[in-house]
Short mmCIF file of C-alpha atoms in Angstrom, two decimals:
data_model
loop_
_atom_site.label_atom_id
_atom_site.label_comp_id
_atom_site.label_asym_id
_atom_site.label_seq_id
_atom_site.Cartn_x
_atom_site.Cartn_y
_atom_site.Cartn_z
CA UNK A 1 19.43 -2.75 -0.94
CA UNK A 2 17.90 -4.76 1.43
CA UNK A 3 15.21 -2.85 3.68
CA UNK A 4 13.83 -5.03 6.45
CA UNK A 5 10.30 -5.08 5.73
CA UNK A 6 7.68 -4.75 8.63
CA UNK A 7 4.03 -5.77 7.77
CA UNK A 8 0.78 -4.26 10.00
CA UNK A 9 -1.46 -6.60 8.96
CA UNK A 10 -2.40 -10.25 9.07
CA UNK A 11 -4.76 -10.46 5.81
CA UNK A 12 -4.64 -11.10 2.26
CA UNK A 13 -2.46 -8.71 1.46
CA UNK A 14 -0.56 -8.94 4.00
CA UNK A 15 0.50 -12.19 3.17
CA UNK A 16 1.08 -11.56 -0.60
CA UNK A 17 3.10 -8.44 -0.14
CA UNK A 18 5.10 -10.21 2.40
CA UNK A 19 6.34 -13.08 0.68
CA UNK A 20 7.22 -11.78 -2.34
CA UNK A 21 9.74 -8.66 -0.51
CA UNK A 22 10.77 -12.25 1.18
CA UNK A 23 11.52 -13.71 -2.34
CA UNK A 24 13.50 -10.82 -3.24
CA UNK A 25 15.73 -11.23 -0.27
CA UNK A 26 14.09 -8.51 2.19
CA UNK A 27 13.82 -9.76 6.36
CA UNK A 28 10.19 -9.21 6.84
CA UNK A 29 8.42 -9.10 10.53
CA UNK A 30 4.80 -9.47 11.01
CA UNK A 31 2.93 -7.88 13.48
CA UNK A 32 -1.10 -7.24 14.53
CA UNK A 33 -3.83 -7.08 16.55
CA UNK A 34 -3.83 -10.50 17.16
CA UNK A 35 -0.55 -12.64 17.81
CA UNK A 36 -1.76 -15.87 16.60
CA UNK A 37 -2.66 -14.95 13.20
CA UNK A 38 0.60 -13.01 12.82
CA UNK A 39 2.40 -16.03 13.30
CA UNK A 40 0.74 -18.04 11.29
CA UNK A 41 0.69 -15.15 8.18
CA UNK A 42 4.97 -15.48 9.54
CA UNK A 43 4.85 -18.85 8.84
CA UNK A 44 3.14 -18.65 5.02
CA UNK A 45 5.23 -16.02 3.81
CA UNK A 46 8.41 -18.49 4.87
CA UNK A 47 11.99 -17.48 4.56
CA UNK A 48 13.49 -14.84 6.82
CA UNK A 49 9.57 -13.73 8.02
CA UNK A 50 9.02 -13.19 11.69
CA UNK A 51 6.25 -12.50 13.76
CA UNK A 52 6.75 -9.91 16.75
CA UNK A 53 4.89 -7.99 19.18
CA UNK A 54 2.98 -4.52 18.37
CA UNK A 55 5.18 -3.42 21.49
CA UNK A 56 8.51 -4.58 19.57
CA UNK A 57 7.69 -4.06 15.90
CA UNK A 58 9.15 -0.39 15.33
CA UNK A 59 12.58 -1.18 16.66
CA UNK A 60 12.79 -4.32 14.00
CA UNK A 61 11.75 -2.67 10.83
CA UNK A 62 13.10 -0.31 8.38
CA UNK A 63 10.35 0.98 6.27
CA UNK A 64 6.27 -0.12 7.37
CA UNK A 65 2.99 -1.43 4.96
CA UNK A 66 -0.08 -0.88 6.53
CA UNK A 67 -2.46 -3.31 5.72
CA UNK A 68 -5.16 -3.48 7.38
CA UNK A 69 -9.04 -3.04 7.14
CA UNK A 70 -10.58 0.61 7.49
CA UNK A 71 -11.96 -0.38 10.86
CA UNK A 72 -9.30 -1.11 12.39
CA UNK A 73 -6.88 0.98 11.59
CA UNK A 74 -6.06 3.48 14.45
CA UNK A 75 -6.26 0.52 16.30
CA UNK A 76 -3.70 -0.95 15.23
CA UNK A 77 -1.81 1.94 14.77
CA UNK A 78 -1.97 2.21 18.31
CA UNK A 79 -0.68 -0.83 19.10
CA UNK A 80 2.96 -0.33 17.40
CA UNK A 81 3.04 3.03 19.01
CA UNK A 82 2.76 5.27 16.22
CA UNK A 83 1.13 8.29 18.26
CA UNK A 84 4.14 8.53 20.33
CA UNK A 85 6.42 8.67 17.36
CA UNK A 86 7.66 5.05 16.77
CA UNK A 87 7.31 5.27 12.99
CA UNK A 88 8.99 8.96 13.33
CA UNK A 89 11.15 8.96 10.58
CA UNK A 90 10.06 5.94 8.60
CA UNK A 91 8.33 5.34 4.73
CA UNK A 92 4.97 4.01 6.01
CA UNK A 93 3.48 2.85 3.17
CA UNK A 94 -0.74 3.15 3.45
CA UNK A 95 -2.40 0.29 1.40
CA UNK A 96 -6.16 0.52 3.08
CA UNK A 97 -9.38 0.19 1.21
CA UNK A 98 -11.20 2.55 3.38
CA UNK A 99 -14.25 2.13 0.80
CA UNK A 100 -17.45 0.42 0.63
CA UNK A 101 -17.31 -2.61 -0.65
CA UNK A 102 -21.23 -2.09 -2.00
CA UNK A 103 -21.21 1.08 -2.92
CA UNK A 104 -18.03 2.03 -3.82
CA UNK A 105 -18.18 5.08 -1.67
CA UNK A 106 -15.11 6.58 0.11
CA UNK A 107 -15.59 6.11 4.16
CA UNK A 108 -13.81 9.25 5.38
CA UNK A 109 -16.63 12.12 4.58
CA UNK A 110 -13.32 14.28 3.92
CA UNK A 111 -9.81 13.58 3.20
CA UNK A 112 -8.03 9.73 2.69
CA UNK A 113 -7.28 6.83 5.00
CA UNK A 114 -3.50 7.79 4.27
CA UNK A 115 -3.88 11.44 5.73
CA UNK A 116 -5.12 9.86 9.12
CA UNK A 117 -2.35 7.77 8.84
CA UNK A 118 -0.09 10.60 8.45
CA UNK A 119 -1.96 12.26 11.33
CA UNK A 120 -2.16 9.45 13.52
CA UNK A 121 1.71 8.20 13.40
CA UNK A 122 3.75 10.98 14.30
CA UNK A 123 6.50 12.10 12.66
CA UNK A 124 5.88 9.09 10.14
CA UNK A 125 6.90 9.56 6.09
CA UNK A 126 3.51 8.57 4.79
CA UNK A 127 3.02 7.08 0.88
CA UNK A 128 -0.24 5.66 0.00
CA UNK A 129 0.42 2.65 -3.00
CA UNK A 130 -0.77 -0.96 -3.41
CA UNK A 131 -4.18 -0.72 -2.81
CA UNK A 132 -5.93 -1.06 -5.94
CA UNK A 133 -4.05 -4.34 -6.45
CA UNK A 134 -4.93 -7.68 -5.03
CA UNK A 135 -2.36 -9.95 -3.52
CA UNK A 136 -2.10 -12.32 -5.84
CA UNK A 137 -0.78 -9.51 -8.38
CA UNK A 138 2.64 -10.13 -6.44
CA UNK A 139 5.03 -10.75 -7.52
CA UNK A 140 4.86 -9.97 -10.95
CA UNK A 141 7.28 -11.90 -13.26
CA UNK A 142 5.99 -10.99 -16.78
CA UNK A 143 7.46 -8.47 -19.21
CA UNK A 144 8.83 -5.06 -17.68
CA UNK A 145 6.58 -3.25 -20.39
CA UNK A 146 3.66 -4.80 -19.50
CA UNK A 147 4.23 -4.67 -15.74
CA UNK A 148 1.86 -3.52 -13.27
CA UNK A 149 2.10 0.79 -12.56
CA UNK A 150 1.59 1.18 -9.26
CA UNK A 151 -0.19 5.13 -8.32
CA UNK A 152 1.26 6.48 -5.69
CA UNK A 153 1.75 10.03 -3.74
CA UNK A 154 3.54 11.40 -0.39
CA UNK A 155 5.60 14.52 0.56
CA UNK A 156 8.55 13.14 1.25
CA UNK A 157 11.18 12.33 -1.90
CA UNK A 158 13.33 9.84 0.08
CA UNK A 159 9.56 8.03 1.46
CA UNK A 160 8.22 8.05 -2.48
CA UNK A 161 11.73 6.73 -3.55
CA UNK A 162 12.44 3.80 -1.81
CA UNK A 163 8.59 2.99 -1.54
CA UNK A 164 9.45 2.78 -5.59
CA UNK A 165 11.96 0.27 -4.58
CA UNK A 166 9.90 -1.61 -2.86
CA UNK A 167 7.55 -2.01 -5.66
CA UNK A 168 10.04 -2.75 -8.08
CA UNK A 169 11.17 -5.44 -6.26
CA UNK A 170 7.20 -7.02 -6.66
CA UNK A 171 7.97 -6.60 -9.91
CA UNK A 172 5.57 -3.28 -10.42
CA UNK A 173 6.07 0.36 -11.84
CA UNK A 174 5.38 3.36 -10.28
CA UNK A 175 3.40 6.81 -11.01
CA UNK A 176 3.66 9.32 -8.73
CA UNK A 177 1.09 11.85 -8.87
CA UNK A 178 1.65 14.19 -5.89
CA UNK A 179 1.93 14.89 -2.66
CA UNK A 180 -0.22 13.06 0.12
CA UNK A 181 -3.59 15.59 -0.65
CA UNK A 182 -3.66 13.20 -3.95
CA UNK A 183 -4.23 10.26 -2.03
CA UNK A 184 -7.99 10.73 -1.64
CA UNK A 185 -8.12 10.72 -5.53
CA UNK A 186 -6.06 7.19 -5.61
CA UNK A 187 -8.46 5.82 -2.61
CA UNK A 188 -11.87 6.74 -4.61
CA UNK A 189 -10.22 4.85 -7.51
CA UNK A 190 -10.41 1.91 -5.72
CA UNK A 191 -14.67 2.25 -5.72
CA UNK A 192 -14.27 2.59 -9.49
CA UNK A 193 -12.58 0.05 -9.50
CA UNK A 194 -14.97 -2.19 -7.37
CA UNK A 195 -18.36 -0.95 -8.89
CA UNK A 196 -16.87 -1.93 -12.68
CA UNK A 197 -15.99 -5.21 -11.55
CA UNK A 198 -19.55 -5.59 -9.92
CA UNK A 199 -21.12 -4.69 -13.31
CA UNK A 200 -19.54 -7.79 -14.74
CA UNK A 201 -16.70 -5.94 -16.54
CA UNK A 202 -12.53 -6.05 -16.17
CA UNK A 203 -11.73 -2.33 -15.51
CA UNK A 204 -8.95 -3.12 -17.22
CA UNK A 205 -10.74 -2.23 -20.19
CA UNK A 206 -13.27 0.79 -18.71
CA UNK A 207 -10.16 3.68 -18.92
CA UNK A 208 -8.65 4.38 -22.31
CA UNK A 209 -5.40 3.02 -23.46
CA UNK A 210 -3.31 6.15 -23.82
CA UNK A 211 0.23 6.52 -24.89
CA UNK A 212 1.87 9.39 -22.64
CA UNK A 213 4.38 10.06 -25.87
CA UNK A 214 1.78 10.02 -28.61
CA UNK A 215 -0.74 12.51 -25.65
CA UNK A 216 2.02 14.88 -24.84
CA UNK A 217 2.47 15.37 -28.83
CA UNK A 218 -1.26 16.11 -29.13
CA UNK A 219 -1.01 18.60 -26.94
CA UNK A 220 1.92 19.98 -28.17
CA UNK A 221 -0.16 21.37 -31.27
#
């Protein structure tokens, strides 16, 4: 199905994420903070991408990705509305690193970027995914098996399912693992993530290799 994609964000990601939902046929409109960079992130994902207005965004877009830095996120949330309900209704998809790059320490002293996202756009069907991935994981093209599993969590089935989509479409898997009160747990990940790499090592390799089937017979006896 195609879901016209709209992208808060004018980074990295941002770009990455947008063209390849672009490859796989989905409209995609580009908003942020600041107009010029949201056409030019328009004009590298190519295709059917489209740069808009915060002011006009909601009204073009089907499902939202947030990406955007930690810092300014309720700004930009602002922008599109979201505190007067423009989102209302929508899969808003929450891929922010609110973590410290040096540390690895979560920002928010309690909760997760994605429950102030949930807080801050009314009404909105929150997931938090794609964060611990870098852009240039998308799309993937390799074998299914071996495909990238995407964590996510939200309350809302319809939100988790076609944010699921979504991800299938870059060619990743997902895991859901709970409602939106998870998504602290998936956002401290990330600082794992980031303090392994800074130690010189692929954290690929620093979480065991585990075979759900082979774990679920374990436990079994």
């Amino acid at each position: 199905m195609t879901v016209n994609v709209g992208i808060l964000g004018t980074g990295n990601l941002a770009t990455a994420l947008g063209r390849a939902w672009a490859a796989a046929g989905h409209p995609v409109v580009v908003t942020g903070r600041s107009s010029g960079n949201a056409s030019r992130v328009a004009g590298q994902i190519g295709g059917a991408a489209e740069a808009v207005e915060p002011a006009d965004f909601a009204a073009r877009v089907d499902a939202v990705v947030v990406a955007v830095a930690w810092e300014g996120l309720e700004e930009s949330l602002a922008l599109v509305g979201a505190a007067d309900g423009s989102l209302s209704g929508m899969t808003v998809i929450d891929c922010t690193n609110a973590v410290d790059f040096a540390t690895g320490q979560l920002k928010p002293t309690s909760g997760s970027a994605a429950e102030l996202v949930a807080r801050l756009a009314r009404g909105a069907h929150v997931v938090k995914a794609l964060h611990l991935f870098a852009g240039v994981s998308w799309p993937y093209a390799g074998p299914q098996d071996s495909a990238p599993v995407v964590a996510i969590c939200g309350d809302q089935p319809e939100a988790l399912e076609r944010a699921g989509a979504l991800i299938a479409d870059l060619g990743g898997r997902t895991a859901v693992l709970g409602g939106l009160t998870s998504a602290r747990q998936l956002e401290e990940a990330a600082g794992f993530v980031m303090r392994v790499v800074a130690a010189g090592s692929n954290p690929r390799f620093a979480v065991p290799d585990v075979d759900p089937a082979s774990f679920n017979t374990a436990s079994a006896n």
